[in-house]
Coordinates of C-alpha atoms in Angstrom, one line a residue:
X1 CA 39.7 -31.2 1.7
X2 CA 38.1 -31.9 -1.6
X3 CA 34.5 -31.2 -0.5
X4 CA 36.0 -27.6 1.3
X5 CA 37.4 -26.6 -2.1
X6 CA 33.8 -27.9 -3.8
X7 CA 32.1 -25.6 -1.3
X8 CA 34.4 -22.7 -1.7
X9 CA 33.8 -22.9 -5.6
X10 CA 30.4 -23.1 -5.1
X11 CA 30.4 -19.9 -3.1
X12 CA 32.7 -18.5 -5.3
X13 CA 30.6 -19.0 -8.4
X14 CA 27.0 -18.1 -6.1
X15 CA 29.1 -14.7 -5.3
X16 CA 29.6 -13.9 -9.0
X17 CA 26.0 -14.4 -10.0
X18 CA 24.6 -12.6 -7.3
X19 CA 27.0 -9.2 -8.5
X20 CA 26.1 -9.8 -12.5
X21 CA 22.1 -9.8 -11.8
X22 CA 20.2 -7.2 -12.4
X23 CA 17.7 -5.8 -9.8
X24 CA 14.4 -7.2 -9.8
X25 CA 12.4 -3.8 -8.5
X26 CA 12.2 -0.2 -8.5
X27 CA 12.1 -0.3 -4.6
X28 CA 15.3 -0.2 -2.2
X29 CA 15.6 -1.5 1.0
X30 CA 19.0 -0.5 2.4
X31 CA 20.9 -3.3 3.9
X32 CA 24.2 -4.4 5.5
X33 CA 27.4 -3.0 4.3
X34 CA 30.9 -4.5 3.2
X35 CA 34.3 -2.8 4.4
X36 CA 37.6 -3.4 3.4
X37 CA 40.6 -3.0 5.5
X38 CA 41.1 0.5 5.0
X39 CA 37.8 0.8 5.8
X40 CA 38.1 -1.4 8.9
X41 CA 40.5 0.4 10.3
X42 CA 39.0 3.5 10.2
X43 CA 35.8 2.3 11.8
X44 CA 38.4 1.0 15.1
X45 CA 39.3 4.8 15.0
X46 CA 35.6 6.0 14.7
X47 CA 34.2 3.4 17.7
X48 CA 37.6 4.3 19.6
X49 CA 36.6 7.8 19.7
X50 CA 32.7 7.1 20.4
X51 CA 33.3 4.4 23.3
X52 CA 35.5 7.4 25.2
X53 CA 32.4 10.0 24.3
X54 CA 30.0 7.3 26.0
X55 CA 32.4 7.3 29.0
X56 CA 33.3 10.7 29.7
X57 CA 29.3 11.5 29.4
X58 CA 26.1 10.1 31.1
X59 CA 23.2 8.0 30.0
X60 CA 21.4 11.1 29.4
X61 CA 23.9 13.3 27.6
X62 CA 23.5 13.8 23.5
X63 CA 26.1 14.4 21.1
X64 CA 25.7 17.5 19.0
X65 CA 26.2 17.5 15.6
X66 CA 29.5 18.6 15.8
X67 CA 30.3 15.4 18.1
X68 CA 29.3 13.5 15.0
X69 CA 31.0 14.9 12.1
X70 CA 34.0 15.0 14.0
X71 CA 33.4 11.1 15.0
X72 CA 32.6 9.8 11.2
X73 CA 35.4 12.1 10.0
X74 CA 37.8 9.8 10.8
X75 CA 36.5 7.5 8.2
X76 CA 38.8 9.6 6.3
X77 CA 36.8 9.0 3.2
X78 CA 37.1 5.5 3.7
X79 CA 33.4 4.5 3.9
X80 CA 31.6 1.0 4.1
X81 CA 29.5 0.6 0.9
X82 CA 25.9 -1.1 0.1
X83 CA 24.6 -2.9 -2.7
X84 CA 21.9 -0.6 -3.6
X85 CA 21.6 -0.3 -7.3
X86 CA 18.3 1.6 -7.3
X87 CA 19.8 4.8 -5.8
X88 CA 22.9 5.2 -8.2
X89 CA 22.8 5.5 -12.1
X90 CA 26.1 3.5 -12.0
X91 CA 24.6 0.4 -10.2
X92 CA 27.5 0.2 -8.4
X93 CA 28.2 0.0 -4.5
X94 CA 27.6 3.4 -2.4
X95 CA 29.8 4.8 0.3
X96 CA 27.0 4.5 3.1
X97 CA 26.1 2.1 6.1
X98 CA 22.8 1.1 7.9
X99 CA 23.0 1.2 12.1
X100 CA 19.9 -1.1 13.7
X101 CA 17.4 -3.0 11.9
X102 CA 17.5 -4.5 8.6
X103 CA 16.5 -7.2 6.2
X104 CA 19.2 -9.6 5.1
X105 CA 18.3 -12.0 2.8
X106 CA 18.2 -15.5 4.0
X107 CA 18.3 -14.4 7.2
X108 CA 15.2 -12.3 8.1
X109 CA 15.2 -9.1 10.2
X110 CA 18.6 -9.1 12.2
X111 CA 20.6 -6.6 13.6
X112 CA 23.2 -4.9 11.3
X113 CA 26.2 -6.0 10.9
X114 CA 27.7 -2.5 11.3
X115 CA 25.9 -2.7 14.5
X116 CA 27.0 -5.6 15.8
X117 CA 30.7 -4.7 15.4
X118 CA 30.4 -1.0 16.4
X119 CA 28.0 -0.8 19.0
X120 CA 29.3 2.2 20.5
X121 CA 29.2 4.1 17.3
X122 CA 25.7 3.1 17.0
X123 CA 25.0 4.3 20.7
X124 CA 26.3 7.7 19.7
X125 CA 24.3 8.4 16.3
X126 CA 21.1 6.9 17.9
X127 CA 21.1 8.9 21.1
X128 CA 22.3 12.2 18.3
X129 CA 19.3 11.5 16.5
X130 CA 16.7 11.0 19.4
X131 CA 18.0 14.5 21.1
X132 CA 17.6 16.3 18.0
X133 CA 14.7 14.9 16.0
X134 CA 11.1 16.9 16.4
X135 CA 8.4 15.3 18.8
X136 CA 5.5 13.4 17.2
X137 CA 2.2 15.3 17.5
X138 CA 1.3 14.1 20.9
X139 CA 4.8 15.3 22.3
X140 CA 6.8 11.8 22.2
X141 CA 9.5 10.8 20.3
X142 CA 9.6 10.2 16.7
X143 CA 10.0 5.6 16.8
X144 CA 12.5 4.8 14.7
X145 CA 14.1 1.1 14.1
X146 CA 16.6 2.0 11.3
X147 CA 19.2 4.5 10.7
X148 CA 20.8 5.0 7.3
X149 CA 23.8 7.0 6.8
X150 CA 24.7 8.2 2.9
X151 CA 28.6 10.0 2.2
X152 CA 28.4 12.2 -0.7
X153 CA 26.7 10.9 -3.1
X154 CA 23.2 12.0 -4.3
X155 CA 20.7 9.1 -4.5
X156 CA 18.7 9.5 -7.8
X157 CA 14.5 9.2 -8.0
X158 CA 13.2 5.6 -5.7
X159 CA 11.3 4.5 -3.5
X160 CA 12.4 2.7 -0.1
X161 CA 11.3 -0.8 0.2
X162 CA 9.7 -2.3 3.2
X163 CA 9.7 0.4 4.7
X164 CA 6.8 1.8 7.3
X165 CA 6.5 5.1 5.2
X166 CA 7.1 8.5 7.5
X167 CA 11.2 9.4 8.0
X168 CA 13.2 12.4 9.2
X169 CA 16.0 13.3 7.0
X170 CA 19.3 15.1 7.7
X171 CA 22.6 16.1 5.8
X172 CA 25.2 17.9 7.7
X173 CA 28.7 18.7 6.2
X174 CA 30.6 21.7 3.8
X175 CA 28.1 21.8 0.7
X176 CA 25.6 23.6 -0.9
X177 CA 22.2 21.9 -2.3
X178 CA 21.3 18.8 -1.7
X179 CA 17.7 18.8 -0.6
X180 CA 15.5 16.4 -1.1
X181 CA 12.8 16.5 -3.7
X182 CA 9.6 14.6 -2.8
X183 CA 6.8 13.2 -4.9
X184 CA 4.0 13.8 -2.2
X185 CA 4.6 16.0 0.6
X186 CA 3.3 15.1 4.4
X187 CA 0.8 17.6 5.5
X188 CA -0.8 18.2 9.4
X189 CA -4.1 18.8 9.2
X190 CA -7.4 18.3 11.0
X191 CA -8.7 14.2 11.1
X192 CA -12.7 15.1 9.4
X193 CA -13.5 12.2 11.4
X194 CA -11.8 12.7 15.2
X195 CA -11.0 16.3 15.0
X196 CA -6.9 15.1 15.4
X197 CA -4.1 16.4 14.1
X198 CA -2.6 13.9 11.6
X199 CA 0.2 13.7 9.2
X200 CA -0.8 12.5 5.8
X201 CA 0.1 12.9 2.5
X202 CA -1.7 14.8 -0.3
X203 CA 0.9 17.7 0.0
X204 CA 2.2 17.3 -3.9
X205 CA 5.8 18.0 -5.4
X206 CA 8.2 19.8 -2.4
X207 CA 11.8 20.4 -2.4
X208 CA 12.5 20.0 1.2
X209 CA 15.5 21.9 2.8
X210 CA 17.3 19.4 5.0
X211 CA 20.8 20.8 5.9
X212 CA 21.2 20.6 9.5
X213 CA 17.6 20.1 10.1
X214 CA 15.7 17.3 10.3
X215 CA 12.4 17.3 7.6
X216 CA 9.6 14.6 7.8
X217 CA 9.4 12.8 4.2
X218 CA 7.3 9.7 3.3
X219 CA 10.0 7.4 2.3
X220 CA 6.9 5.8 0.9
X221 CA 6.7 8.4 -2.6
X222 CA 9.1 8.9 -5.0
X223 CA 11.9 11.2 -3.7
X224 CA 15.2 11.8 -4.9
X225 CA 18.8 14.2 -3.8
X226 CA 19.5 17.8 -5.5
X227 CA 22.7 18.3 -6.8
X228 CA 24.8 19.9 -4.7
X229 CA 28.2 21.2 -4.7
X230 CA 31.4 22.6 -2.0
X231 CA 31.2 25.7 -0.3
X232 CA 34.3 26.3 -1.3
X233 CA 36.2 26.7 -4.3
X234 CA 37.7 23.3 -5.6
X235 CA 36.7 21.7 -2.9
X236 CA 33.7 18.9 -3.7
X237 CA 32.3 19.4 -0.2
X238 CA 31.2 16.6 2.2
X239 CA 27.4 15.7 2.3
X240 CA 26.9 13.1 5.3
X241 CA 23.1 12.5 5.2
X242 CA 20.9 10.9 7.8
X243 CA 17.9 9.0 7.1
X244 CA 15.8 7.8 10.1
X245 CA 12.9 5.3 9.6
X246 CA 11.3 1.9 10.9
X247 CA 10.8 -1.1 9.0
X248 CA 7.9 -3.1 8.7
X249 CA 9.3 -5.8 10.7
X250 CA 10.4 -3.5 13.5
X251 CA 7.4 -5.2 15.9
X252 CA 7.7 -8.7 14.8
X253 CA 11.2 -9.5 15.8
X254 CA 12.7 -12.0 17.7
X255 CA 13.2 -11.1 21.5
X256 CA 17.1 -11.6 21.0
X257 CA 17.3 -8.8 18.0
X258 CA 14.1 -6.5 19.6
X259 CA 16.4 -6.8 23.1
X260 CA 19.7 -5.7 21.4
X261 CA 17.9 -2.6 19.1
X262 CA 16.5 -1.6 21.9
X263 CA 19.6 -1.8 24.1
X264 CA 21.5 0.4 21.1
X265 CA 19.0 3.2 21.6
X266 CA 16.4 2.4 18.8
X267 CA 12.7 3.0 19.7
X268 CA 11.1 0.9 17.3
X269 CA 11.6 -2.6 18.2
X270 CA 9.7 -5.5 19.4
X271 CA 8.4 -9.1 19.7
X272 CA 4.9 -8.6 20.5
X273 CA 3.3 -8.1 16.9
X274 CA 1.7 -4.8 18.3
X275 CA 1.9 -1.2 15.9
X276 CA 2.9 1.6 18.0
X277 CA 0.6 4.4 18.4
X278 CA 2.0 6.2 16.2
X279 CA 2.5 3.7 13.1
X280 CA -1.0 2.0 13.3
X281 CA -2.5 4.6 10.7
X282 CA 0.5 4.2 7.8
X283 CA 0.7 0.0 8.3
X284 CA -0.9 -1.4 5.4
X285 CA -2.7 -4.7 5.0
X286 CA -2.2 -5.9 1.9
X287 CA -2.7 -9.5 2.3
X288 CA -6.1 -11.2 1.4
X289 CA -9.0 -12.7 3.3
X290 CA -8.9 -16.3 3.3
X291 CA -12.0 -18.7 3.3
X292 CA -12.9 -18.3 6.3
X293 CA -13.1 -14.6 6.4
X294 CA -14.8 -14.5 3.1
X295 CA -18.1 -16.0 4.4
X296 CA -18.1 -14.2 7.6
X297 CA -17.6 -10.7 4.7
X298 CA -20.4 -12.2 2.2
X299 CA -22.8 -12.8 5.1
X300 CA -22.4 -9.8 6.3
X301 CA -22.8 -8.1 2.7
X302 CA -26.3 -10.0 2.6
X303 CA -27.6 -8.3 5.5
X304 CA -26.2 -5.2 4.5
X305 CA -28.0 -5.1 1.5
X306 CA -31.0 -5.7 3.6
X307 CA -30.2 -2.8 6.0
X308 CA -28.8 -0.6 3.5
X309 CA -30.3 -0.6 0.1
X310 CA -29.5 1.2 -3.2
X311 CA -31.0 5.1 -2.6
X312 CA -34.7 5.3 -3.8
X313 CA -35.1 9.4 -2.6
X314 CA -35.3 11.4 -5.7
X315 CA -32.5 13.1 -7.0
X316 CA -30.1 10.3 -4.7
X317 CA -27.0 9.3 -5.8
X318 CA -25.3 6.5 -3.7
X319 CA -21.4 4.2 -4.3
X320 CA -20.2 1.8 -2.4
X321 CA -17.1 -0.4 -3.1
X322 CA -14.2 -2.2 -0.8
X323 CA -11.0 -3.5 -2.6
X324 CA -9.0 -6.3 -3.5
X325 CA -8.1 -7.8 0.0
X326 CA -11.5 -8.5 0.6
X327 CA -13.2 -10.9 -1.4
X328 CA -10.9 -10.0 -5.0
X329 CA -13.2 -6.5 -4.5
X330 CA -16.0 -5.4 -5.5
X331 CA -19.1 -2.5 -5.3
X332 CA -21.3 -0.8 -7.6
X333 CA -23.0 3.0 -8.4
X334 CA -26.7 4.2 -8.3
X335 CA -28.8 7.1 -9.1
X336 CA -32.4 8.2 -9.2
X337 CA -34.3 10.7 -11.3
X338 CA -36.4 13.2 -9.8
X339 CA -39.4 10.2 -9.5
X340 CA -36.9 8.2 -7.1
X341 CA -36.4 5.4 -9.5
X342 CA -33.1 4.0 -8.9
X343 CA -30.4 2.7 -12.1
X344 CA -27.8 0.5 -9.8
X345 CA -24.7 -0.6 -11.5
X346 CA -23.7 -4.0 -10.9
X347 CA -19.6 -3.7 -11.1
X348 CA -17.7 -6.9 -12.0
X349 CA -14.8 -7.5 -9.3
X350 CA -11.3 -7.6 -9.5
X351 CA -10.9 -5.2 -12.1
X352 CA -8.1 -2.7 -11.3
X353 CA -8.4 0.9 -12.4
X354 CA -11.3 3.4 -12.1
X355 CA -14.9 3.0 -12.8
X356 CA -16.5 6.0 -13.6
X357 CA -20.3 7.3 -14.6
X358 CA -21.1 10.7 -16.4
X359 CA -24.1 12.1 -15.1
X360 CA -26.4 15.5 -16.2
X361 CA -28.8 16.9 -14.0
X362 CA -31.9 18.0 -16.0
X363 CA -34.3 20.8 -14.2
X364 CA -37.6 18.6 -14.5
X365 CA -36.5 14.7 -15.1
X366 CA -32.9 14.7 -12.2
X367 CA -29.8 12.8 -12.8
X368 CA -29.6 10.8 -16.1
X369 CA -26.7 9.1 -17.7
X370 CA -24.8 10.1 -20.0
X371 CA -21.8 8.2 -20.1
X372 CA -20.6 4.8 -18.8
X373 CA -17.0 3.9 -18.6
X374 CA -17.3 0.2 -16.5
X375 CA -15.5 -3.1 -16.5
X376 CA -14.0 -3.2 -20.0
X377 CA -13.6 0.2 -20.6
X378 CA -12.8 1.6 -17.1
X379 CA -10.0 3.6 -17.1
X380 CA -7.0 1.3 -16.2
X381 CA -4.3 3.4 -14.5
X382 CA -3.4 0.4 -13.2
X383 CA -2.1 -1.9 -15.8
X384 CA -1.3 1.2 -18.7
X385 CA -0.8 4.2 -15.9
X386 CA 0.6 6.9 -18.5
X387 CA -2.1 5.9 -21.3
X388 CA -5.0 5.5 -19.3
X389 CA -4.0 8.6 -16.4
X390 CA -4.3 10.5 -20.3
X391 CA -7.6 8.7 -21.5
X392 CA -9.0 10.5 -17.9
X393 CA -7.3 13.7 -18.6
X394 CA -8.9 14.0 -21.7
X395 CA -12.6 12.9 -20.5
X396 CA -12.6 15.5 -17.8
X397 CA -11.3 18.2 -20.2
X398 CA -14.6 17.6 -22.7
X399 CA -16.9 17.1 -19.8
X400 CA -19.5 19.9 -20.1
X401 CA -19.5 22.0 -16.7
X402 CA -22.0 20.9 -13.8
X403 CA -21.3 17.7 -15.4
X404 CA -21.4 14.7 -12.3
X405 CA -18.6 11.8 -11.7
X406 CA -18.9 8.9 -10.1
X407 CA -15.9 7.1 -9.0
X408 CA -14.9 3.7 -7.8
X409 CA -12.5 0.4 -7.5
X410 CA -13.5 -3.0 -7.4
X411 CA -9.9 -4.1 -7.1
X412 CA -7.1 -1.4 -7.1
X413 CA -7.0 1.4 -8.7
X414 CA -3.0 2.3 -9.1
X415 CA 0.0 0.3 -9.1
X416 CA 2.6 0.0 -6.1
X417 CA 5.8 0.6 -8.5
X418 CA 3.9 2.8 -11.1
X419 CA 2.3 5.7 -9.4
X420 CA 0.0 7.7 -11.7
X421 CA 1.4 11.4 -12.7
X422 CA 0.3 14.4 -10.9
X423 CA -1.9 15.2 -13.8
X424 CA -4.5 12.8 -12.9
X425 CA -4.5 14.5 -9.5
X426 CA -5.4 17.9 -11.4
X427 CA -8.1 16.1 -13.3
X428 CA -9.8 15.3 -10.0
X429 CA -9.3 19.1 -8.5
X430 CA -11.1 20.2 -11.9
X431 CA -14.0 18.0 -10.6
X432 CA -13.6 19.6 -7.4
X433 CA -11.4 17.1 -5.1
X434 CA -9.3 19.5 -2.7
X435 CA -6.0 21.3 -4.1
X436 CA -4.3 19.2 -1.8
X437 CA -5.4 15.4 -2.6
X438 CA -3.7 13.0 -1.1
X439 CA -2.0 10.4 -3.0
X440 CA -4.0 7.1 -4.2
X441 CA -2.7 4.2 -2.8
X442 CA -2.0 0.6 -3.8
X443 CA -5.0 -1.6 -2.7
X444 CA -6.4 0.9 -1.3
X445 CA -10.9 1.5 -1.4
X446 CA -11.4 4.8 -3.1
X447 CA -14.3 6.5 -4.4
X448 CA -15.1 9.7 -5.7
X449 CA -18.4 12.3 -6.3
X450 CA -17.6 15.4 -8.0
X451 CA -18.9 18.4 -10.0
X452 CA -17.0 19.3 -13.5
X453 CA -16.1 22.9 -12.5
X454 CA -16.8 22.8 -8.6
X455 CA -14.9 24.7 -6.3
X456 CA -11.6 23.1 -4.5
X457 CA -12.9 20.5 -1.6
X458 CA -16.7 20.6 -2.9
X459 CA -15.9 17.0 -4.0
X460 CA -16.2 13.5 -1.7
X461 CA -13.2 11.7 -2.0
X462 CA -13.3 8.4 0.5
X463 CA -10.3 6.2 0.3
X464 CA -8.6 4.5 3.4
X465 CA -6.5 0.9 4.7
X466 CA -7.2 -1.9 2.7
X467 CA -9.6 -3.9 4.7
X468 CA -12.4 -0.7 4.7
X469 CA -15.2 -0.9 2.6
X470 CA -16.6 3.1 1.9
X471 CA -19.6 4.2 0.7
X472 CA -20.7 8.4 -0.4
X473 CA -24.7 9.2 -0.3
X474 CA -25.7 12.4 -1.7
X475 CA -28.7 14.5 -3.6
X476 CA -27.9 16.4 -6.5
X477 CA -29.3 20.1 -6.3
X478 CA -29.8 21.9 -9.7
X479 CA -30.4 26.1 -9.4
X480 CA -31.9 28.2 -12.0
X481 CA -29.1 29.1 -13.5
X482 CA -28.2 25.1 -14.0
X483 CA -25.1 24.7 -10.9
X484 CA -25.1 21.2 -9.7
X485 CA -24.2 20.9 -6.0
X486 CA -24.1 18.2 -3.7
X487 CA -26.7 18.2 -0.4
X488 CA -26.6 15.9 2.4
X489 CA -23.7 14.7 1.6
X490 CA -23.2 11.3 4.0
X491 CA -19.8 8.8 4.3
X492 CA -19.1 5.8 5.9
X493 CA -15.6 4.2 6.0
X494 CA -16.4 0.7 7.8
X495 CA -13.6 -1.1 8.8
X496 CA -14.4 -4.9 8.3
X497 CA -12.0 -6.3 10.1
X498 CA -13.1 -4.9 13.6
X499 CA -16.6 -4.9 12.6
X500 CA -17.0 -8.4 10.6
X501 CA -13.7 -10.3 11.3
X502 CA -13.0 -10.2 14.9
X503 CA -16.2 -9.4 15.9
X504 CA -18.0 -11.8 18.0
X505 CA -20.3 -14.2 16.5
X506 CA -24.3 -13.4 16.8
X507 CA -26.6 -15.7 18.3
X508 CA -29.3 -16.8 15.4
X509 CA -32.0 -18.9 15.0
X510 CA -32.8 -21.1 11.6
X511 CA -30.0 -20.5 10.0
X512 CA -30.0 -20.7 6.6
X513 CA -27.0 -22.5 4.5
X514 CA -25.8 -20.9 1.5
X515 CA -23.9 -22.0 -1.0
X516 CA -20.8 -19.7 -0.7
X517 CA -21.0 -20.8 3.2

């Protein structure tokens, strides 16, 4: 008896900490909800009602909407609530509950608890949501591990944790506003490379409509609820808001929890560690090479330098640069005068922010420098985003026109939790990036050639997963009048892991040992 009152203290006290601390990030990850017993009883009444839908209909039968306000109605306002203190200015718990996967601490990637106790209810919202959501581009169904439902509240500016970015979003009920603003809107466009259609970001600021319709949103960016309001007079409305998504986790469960998400109707669950189709292009490898992969990277780098030199064709310009994961990053910049003699620029490695070159093109000598901003006085966006996204700003606004940038990372350029302000985005269109640039993102390789004052897309912006190293070849052409241009205008995006990592090792002959090896 006296070690179970120890332990129950113990909890007790563990219980009380955990409420008083504050949260340690900007991100949320929705999680498992707590209910007390009005609230229990009104979820008997809600899985009551959606075990006799399930029988009175076959496997293949969806619920309308209807179906489903009338089920969660009889929450009575009674919802479960979540500890998520990044969506509220109050910190406190919000009426809201999570159906399928999600992260409990200490425990992993489980099965929610909602789930677990109202299976049936989950069966209903699941099959709602995968007979009304739009098809993915290639005609299936939009995968989805995770279902989050909000009751009226409106969830102020965040980001969702752990979360593989692209989600629908949903709000059905008696109100007025409510939409959902969005830092960086999805666009479908063209792939340069494949000719595809692909959703990817670059979009900008939206307001996205989402009463009784579903709208695809990259839980990734920054996004946030409008106010809204009732329909009617005195009456505060109802706002029930669905938010479909897939963790990161969703493919690296254990066969137990994939088994039971799947059985529950979710789409997005498994033990095999293998992206779906659809995912593969937004899951980002953030982790670093290790030893091993290192020298397999620098051996490779030695040959490429053999096989791909710095430009030596006059009027050239050439960067090349890969990020942090590999080998703490690193790349550098060249350019040749109208003689073909090269100035390469060595760049020091894991150094986050932007490394830039100011370039004129004269009519008899080419390309000479005119400024260098490098290692110590790159621009940081990363470490001080506001002060040095301004610093930029302001060199792009004196830079003459026809002036040339070059741009690159030897680390990262931005911060995950910080993302530079859309200003520095305009900076880049007034170099001629495209009016719709997509977002830079954390860790990722990016490099830049542009023209101060160059139409919108004239620009070469490169950036891409993690693990790709990129590199931008290009003359400068200078008219009569003094426009700069870009001509033959070449990319690469190599990704390293296919091509260095897993590749098969070549057969050689006197091998040479180097130090780093």
């Amino acid at each position: 008896r006296s070690l179970a009152r120890a332990k129950s203290k113990l909890k007790s006290v563990h219980y009380s900490i955990s409420a008083s601390m504050p949260p340690k990030t900007k991100h949320d990850a929705a999680g498992d909800s707590t209910t007390s017993s009005d609230v229990k009883e009104g979820l008997k009444k809600v899985e009551a009602h959606a075990e006799r839908w399930l029988a009175g209909h076959d496997a293949k039968a969806a619920p309308a909407e209807k179906d489903v306000l009338a089920m969660l109605r009889l929450l009575g306002g009674n919802w479960p609530t979540q500890a998520r203190p990044n969506v509220t200015d109050t910190g406190r718990p919000v009426p809201g509950m999570c159906v399928g996967l999600v992260f409990a601490l200490g425990q992993g990637a489980m099965t929610s608890l909602i789930s677990r106790q109202q299976p049936a209810m989950t069966k209903v919202l699941a099959r709602w949501a995968r007979a009304t959501l739009p098809k993915t581009r290639k005609g299936g169904e939009f995968p989805f591990s995770s279902l989050q439902v909000n009751y009226n509240y409106a969830a102020k500016k965040h980001v969702d944790g752990n979360n593989i970015g692209p989600s629908y979003i949903r709000a059905i009920g008696d109100h007025a506003g409510g939409q959902l603003w969005t830092a960086d809107k999805f666009l479908v466009e063209q792939d340069e490379n494949t000719g595809e259609t692909v959703v990817k970001g670059g979009g900008g600021e939206a307001v996205l409509d989402c009463k009784n319709s579903w709208q695809l949103f990259n839980g990734n960016a920054e996004h946030y609820t409008k106010p809204y309001k009732g329909t009617k007079a005195g009456d505060a409305g109802t706002r029930i808001s669905f938010i479909v998504f897939s963790h990161q986790a969703y493919n690296k469960l254990s066969t137990r929890v994939a088994t039971r998400l799947r059985a529950l109707g979710f789409t997005a669950a498994s033990d095999d560690g293998v992206d779906l189709e659809y995912f593969a292009k937004y899951r980002i490898d953030k982790k670093e090479f290790g030893a091993d992969e290192n020298v397999k990277y620098f051996r490779y780098q030695r040959q490429r330098a053999i096989d791909l030199p710095p430009p030596s064709s006059s009027n050239a310009v050439t960067i090349e640069c890969y990020g942090l994961t590999m080998a703490r990053g690193g790349g550098w910049m060249a350019h040749c005068d109208a003689k073909g003699e090269a100035t390469v620029h060595e760049l020091t490695p894991n150094m986050t922010g932007f490394h830039v070159l100011e370039l004129a093109v004269d009519a008899k000598g080419g390309p000479r420098l005119v400024s260098k901003h490098v290692d110590r006085n790159r621009f940081n966006v990363y470490q001080k985003t506001d002060a040095e996204t301004a610093r930029f700003c302001a060199f792009v606004k004196k830079l003459k026109p026809n002036s040339v940038v070059m741009v690159c990372i030897t680390d990262t350029a931005v911060a995950a939790k910080r993302p530079p302000p859309p200003k520095l985005y305009d900076a880049f269109r007034d170099l001629g990036a495209p009016a719709h640039m997509e977002k830079i993102g954390y860790r990722f390789p990016f490099a830049f050639l542009g023209v101060k004052g160059g139409t919108p897309g004239s620009a070469v912006v490169l950036m891409d997963k993690t693990k790709f190293l990129l590199r931008i070849d290009a003359t400068l052409s200078r008219t009569s009048d003094g426009e700069v241009t870009l001509k033959g205008v070449k990319t690469e995006k190599t990704d390293i892991t296919t091509k260095v990592i897993l590749a098969a090792p070549k057969k050689t002959q006197n091998v040479v040992s180097h130090g780093d090896e």
